[in-house]
Coordinates of C-alpha atoms and ligand atoms in Angstrom, one line a residue:
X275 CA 0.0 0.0 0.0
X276 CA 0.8 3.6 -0.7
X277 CA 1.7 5.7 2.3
X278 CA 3.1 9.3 2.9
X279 CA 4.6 9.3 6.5
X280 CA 5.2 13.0 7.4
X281 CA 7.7 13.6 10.9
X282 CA 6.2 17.4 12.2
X283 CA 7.8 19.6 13.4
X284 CA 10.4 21.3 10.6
X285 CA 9.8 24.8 9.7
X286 CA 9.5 25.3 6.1
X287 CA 12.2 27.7 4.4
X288 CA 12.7 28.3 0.8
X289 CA 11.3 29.3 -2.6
X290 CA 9.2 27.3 -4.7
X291 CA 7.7 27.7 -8.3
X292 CA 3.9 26.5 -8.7
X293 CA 3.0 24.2 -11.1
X294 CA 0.1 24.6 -14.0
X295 CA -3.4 24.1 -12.9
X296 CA -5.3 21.1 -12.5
X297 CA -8.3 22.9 -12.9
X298 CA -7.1 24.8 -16.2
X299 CA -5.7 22.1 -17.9
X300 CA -8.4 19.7 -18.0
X301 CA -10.6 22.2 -19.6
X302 CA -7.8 23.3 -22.4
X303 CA -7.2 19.8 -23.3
X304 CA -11.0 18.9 -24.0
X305 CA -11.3 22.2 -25.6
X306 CA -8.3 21.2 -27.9
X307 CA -10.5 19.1 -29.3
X308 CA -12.3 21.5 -31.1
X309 CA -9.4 23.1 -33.2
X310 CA -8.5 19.8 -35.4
X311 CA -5.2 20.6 -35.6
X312 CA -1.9 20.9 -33.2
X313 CA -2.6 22.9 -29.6
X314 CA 0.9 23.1 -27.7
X315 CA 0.3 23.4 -23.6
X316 CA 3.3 24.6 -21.7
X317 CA 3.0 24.3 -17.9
X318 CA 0.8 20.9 -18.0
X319 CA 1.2 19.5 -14.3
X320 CA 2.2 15.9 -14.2
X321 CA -1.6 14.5 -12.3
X322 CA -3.0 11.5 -12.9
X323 CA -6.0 13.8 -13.7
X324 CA -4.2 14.8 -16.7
X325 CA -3.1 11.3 -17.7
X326 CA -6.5 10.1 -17.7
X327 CA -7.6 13.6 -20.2
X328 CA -4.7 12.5 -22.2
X329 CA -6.1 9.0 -22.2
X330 CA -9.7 10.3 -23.2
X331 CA -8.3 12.2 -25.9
X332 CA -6.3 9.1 -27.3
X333 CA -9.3 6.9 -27.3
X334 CA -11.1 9.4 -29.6
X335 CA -8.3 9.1 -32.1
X336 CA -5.9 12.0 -31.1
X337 CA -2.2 11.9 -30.9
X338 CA -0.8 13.2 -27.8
X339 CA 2.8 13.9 -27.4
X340 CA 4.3 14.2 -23.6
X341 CA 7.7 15.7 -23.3
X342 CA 8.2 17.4 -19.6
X343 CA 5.8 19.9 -18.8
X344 CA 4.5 20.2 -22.6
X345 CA 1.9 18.3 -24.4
X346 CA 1.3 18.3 -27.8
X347 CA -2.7 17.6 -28.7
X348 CA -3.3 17.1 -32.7
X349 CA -7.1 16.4 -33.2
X350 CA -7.2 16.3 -36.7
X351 CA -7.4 12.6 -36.5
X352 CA -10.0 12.3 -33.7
X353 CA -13.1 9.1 -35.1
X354 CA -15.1 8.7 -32.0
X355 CA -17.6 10.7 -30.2
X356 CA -17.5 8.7 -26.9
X357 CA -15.6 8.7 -23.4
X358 CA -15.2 5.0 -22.2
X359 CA -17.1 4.1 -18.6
X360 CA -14.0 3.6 -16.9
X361 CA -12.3 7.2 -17.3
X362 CA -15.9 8.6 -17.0
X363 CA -15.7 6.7 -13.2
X364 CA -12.0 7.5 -12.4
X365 CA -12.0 11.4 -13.4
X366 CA -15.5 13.0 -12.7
X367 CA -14.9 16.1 -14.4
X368 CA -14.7 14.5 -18.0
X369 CA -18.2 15.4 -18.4
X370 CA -16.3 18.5 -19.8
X371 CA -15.7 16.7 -22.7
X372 CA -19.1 16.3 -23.9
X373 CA -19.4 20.1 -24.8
X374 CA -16.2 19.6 -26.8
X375 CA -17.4 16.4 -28.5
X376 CA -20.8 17.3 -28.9
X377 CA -19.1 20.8 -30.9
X378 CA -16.7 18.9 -32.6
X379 CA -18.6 15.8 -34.0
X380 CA -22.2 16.6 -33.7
X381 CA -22.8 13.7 -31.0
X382 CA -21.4 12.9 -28.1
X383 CA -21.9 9.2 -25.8
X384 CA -20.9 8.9 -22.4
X385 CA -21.7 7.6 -19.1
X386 CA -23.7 9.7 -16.5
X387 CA -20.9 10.9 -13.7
X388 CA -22.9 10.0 -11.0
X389 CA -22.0 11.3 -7.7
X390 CA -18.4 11.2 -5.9
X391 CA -16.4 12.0 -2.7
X392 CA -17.9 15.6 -2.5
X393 CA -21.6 14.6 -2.6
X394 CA -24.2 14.3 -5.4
X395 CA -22.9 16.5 -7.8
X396 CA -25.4 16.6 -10.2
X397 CA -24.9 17.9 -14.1
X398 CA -28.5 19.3 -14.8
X399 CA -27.0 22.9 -15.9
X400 CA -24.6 21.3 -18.2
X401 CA -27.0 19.7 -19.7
X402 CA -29.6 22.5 -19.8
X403 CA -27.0 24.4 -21.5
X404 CA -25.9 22.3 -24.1
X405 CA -29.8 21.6 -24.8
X406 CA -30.7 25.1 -25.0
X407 CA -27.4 25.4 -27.5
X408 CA -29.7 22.9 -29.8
X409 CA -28.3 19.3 -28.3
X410 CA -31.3 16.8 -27.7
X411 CA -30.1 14.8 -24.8
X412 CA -31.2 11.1 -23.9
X413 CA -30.6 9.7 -20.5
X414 CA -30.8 6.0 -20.8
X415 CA -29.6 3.5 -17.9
X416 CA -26.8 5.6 -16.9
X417 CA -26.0 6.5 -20.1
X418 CA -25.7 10.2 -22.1
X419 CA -26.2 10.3 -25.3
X420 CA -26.0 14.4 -26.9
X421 CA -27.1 15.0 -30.6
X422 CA -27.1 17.5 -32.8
X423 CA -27.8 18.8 -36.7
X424 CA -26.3 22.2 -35.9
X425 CA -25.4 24.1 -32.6
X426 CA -27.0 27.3 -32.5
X427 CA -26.0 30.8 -29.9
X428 CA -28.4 31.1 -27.7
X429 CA -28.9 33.3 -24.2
X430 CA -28.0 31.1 -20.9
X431 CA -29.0 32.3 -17.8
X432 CA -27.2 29.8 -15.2
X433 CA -28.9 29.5 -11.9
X434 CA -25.8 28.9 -9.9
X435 CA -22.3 29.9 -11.0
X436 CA -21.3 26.7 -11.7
X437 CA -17.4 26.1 -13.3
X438 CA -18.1 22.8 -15.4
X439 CA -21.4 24.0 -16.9
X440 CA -19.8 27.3 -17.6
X441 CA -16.5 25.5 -19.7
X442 CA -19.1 22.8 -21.3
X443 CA -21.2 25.9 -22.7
X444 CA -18.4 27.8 -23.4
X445 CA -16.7 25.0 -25.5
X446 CA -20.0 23.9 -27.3
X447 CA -20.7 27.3 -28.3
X448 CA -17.7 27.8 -30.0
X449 CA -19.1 25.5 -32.6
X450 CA -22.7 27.4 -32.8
X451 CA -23.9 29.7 -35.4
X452 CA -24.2 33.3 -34.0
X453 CA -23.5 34.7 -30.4
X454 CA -23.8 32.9 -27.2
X455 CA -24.4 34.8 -24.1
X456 CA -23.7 33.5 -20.9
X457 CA -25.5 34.9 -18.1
X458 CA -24.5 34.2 -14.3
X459 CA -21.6 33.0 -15.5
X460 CA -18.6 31.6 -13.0
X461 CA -15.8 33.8 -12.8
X462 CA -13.2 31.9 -11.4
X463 CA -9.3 32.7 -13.2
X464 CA -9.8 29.1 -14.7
X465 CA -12.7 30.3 -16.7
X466 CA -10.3 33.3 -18.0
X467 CA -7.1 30.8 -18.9
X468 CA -9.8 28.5 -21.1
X469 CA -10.8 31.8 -22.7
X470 CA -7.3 32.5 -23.4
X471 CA -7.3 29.5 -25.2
X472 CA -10.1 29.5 -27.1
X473 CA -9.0 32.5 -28.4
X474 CA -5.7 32.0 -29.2
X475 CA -7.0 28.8 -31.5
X476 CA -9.5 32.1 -33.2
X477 CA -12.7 31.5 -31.1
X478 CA -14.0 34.8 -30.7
X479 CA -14.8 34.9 -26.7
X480 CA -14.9 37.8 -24.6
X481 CA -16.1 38.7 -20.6
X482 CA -14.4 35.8 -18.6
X483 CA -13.8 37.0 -15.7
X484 CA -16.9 38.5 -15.0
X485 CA -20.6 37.4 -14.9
X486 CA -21.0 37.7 -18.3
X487 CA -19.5 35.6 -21.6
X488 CA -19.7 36.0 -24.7
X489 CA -19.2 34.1 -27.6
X490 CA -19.4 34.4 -31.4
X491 CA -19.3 30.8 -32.7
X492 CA -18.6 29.3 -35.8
X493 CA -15.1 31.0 -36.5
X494 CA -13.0 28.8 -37.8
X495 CA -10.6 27.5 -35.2
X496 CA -6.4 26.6 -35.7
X497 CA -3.8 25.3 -34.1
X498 CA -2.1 26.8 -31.4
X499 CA 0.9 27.6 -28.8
X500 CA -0.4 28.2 -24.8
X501 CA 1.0 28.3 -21.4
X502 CA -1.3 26.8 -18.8
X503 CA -2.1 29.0 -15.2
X504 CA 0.2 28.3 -12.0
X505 CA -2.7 26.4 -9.6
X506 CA -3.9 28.7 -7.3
X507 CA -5.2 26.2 -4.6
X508 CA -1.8 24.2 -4.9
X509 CA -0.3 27.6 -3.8
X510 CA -2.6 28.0 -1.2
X511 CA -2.4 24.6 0.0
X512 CA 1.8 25.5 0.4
X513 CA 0.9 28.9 2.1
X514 CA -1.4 26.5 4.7
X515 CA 1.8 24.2 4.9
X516 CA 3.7 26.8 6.2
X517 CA 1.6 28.8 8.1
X518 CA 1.1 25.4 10.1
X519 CA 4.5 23.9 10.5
X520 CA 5.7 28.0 11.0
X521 CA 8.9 29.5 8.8
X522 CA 9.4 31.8 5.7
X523 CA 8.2 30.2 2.0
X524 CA 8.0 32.3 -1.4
X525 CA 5.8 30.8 -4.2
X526 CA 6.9 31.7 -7.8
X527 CA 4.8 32.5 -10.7
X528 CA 1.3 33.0 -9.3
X529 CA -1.3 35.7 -9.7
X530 CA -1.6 36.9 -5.7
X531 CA -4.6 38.5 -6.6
X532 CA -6.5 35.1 -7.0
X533 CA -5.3 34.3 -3.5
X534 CA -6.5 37.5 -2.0
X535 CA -9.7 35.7 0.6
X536 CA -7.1 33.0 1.1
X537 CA -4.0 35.4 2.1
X538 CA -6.9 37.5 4.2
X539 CA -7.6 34.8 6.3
X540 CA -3.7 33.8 6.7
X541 CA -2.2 36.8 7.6
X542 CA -5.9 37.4 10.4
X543 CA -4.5 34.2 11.9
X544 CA -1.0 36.0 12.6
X545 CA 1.6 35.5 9.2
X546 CA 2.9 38.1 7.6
X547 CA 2.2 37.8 3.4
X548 CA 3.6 40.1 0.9
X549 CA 3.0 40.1 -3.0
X550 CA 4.7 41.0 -6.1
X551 CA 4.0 40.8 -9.7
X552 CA 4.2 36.8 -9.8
X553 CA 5.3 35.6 -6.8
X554 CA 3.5 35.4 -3.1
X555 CA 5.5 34.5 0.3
X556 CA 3.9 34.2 3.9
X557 CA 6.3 33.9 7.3
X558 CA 4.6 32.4 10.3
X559 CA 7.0 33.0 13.5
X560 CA 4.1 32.8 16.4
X561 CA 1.6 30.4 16.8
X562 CA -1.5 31.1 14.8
X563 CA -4.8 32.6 16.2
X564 CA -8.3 31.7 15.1
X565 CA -10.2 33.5 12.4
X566 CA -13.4 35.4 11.6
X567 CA -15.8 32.7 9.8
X568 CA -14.1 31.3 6.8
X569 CA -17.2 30.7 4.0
X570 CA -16.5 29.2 1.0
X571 CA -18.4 30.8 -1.9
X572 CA -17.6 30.9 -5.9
X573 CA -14.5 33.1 -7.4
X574 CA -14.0 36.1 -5.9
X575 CA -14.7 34.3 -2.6
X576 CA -13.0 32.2 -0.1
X577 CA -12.6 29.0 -2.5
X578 CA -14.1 25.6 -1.3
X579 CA -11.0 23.9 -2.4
X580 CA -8.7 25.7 -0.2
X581 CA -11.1 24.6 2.8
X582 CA -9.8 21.7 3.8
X583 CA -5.8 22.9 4.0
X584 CA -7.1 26.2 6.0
X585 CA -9.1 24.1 8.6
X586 CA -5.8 21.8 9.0
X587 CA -3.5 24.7 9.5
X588 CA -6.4 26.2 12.0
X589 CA -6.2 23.2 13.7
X590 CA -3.8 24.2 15.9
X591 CA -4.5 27.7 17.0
X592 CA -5.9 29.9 19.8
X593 CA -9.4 30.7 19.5
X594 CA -12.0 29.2 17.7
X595 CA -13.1 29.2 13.9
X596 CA -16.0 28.1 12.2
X597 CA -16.2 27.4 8.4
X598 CA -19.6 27.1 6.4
X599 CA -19.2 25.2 3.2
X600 CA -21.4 26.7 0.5
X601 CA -20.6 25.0 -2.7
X602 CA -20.5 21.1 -2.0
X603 CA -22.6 19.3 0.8
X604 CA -20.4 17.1 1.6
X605 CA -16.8 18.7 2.2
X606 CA -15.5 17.9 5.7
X607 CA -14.3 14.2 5.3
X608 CA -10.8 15.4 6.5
X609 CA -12.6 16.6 9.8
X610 CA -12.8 13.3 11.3
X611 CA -9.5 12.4 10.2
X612 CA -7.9 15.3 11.7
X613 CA -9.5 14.7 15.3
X614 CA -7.5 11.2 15.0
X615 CA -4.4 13.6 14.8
X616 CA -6.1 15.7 18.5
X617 CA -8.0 18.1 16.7
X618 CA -11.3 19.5 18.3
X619 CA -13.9 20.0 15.5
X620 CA -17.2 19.7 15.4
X621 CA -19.2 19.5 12.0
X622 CA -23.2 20.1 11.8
X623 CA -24.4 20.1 8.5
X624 CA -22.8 22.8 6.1
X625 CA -20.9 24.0 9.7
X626 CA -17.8 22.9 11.4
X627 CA -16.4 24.6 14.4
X628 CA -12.9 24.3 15.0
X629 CA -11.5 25.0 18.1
X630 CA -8.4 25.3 18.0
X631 CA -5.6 23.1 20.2
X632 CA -2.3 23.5 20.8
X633 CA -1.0 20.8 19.6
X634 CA -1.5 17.9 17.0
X635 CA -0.2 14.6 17.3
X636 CA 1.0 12.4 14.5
X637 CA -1.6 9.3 13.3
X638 CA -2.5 7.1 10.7
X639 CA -5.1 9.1 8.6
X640 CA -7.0 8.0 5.5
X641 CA -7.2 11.2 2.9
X642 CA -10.9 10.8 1.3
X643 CA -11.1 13.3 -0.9
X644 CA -8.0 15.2 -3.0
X645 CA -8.2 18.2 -0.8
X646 CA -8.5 16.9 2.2
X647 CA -5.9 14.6 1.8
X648 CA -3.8 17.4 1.3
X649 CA -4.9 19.3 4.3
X650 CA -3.6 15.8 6.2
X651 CA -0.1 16.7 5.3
X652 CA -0.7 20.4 5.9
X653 CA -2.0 19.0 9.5
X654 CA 1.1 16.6 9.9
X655 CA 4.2 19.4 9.3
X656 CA 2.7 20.9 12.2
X657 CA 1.9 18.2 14.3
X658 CA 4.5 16.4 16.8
X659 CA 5.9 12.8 15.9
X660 CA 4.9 10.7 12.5
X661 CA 1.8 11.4 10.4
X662 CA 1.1 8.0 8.6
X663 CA -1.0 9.3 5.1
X664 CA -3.0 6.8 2.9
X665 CA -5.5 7.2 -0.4
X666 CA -2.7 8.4 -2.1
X667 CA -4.5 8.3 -5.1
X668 CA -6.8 11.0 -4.1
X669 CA -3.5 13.5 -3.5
X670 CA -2.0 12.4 -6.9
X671 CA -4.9 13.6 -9.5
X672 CA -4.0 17.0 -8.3
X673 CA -0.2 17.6 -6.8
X674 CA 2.8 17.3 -8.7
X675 CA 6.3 16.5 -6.8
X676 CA 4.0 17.0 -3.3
X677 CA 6.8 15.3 -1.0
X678 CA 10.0 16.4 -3.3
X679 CA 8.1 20.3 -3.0
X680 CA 7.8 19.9 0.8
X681 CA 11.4 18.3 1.5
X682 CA 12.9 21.3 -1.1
X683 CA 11.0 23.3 1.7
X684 CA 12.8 21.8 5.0
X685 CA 10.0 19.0 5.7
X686 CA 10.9 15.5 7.0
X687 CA 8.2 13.5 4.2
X688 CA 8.8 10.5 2.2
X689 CA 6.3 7.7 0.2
X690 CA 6.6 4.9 0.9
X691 CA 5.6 1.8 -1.8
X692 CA 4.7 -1.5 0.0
Ligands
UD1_836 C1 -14.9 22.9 -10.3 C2 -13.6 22.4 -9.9 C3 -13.5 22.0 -8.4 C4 -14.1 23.2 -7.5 C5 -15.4 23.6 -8.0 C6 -16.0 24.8 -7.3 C7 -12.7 21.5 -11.9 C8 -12.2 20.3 -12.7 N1 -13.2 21.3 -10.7 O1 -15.8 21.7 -10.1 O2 -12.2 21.7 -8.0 O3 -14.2 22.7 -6.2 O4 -15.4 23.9 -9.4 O5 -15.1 25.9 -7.4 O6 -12.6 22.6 -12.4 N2 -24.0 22.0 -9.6 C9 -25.3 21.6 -9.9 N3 -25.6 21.3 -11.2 C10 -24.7 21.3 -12.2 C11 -23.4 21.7 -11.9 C12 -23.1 22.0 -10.6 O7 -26.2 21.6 -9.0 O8 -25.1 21.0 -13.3 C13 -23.6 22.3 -8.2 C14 -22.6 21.4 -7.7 O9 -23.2 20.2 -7.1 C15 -21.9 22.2 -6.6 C16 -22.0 23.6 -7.2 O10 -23.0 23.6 -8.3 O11 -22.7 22.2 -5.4 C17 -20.7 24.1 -7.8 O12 -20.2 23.2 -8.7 P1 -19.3 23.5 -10.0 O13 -18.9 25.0 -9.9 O14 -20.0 23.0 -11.2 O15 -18.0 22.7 -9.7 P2 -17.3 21.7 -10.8 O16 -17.2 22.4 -12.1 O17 -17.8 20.4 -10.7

């Protein structure tokens, strides 16, 4: 079995640089779909996530070239409209290839997502989207089947923000005749790097970033060169990392601005942050203090992703802080994993109340979730004695070099392969 065993107790010094976004990447390479010719991605993170879009975009005929952090997607050759049950089951977010597949061939097969770690998850707005863009949609034992004789631009109004039915609509209506509004649209950077994107392959898309999109479709699309975001919850997971084991870390080649409600709540629990152009650092010398109520919401706010590393690094702290999770019902898995390790948390629904103790003791935790497995290492380079981590698999779709990062940084961490 796979196990990261984590001794507490290092400070972390040093300088890092922050690898390309999970959640940017996976859109870009469904999106490179759409082009039928050559898209080169600098700054692809090495995730399983990312081996399994890769894998996708092999079965429907691409050819994918790896070499380091660049991959090389040509889709002129793509033959088959459908994404396999299996890589439907391991990576839940390759529903995003439907609107890319439904664009690009005119139909799309694949198996219904279903629900996973987080809770139900349900894809109703992707679906309303794509239907409203012209797809007729059959739901049949489990099964999606999307059709089309012609995308056509049409006004969405979403009723939540959501990311995934935002990128879906955005890559479908690429491939529509006339404009496509988007209405309620998410505005989280992610949404702004797949715009980047698009355009740079000719899609004429505009107003990513804020609630509304735009999109002229049915420009003809080309091949091109684009460098994938640094991952702004990997960096914030690092800033939790140090601000629970305590020392001085500087992140290279992130936007600080996307880690404003993040660096908030940090530097109210007692670190110092400053920011440049592209890089962020945080010293923690003192023990950390509890926070006013951390509540996740979509981007500008506090992101649910960066919920689980916050609540390990609050874990140990004076005073008491309570987090409400907004976007996903079922988000504090790591909770119960972290009072193994002596913290004193109590969750009630959407609440959990952390209250904070002065010190964490190493365990053998389970991570359940790919976040909250990450917030168990957070918890164990502050905690005294040996963390034992396992559901490795859950950390890998989303961290690159995790222990080699952390050991660069001072930490006593090591996998073990048994
Ligand atoms: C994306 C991110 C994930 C992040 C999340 C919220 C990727 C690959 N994943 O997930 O890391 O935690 O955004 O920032 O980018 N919902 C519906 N119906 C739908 C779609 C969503 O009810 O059709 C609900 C979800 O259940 C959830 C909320 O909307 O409660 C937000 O989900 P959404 O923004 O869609 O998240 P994802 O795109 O799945």
């Amino acid at each position: 079995m796979k196990e990261i065993r984590v001794l507490g107790g290092n400070r972390l010094s040093g300088t890092v640089s922050v690898h390309g976004a999970k959640n940017s990447v996976l859109p870009i390479l469904a999106a490179s779909i759409l082009s039928g010719a050559e898209s080169v991605l600098h700054n692809c993170p090495d995730l399983t996530d990312v081996d399994a879009s890769i894998e996708i975009l092999e079965h429907l005929g691409c050819r994918v070239k790896r070499e380091g952090s660049t991959v090389v997607v040509d889709s002129g050759p793509l033959n088959r409209c459908d994404v396999p049950d299996r890589l439907m089951r391991e990576m839940r977010s390759s529903v995003i290839f439907l609107g890319a597949i439904l664009g690009r061939t005119g139909q799309a097969h694949m198996s219904f997502p279903g629900g996973c770690e987080l809770g139900s998850r349900p894809i109703d707005l992707h679906l309303s989207a794509l239907g409203a863009l012209g797809a007729s949609i059959e739901e049949t034992g489990g099964n999606l089947i999307c059709r089309t004789h012609g995308l056509r631009g049409w006004e969405l109004n979403l009723s939540i923000p959501s990311v995934g039915a935002t990128e879906n609509a955005m890559l479908a209506a690429c491939c529509a005749r006339g404009l496509t509004v988007i209405n309620n649209a998410a505005r989280e950077p992610e949404i702004v790097d797949l715009q980047g994107f698009l355009r740079a392959m000719g899609a004429r898309v505009r107003g990513a970033g804020s609630s509304t999109i735009l999109i002229e479709g049915g420009q003809p699309l080309h091949g091109c060169s684009y460098t994938i975001m640094a991952d702004r919850i990997v960096a914030a997971t690092y800033l939790t990392a140090a601000a629970a084991a305590g020392g001085e870390i500087r992140l290279l080649g992130v936007d600080y601005r996307q880690l404003s409600t993040v660096a908030a709540a940090l530097s109210q629990a007692g670190c110092s942050i400053r920011s440049g152009n592209d890089w962020i650092s945080l010293s923690c010398r003192g023990g950390l203090r509890g926070v006013c109520p951390v509540r996740t919401a979509p981007y500008p706010g506090f992101p649910t992703d960066a919920q689980a590393p916050m609540m390990a690094a609050l874990a140990k702290s004076r005073g008491t802080t309570v987090f409400v999770e907004n976007i996903f019902e079922n988000r504090y898995r790591h909770a119960a994993e972290l009072m193994r390790m002596g913290a004193d948390i109590r969750v009630e629904g959407r609440v959990a109340v952390v209250c904070g103790v002065e010190k964490l003791h190493g365990a053998a935790v389970q991570a359940t979730d790919l976040r909250g497995g990450a917030a168990l290492v957070v918890a164990g380079l502050g905690a005294e004695g040996e963390t034992r981590i396992t559901g490795l698999d859950h950390i890998d779709r989303g961290y690159e070099n995790l222990e080699e990062t952390l050991r660069s940084l001072g930490a006593e961490i090591r996998r073990l392969d048994r």
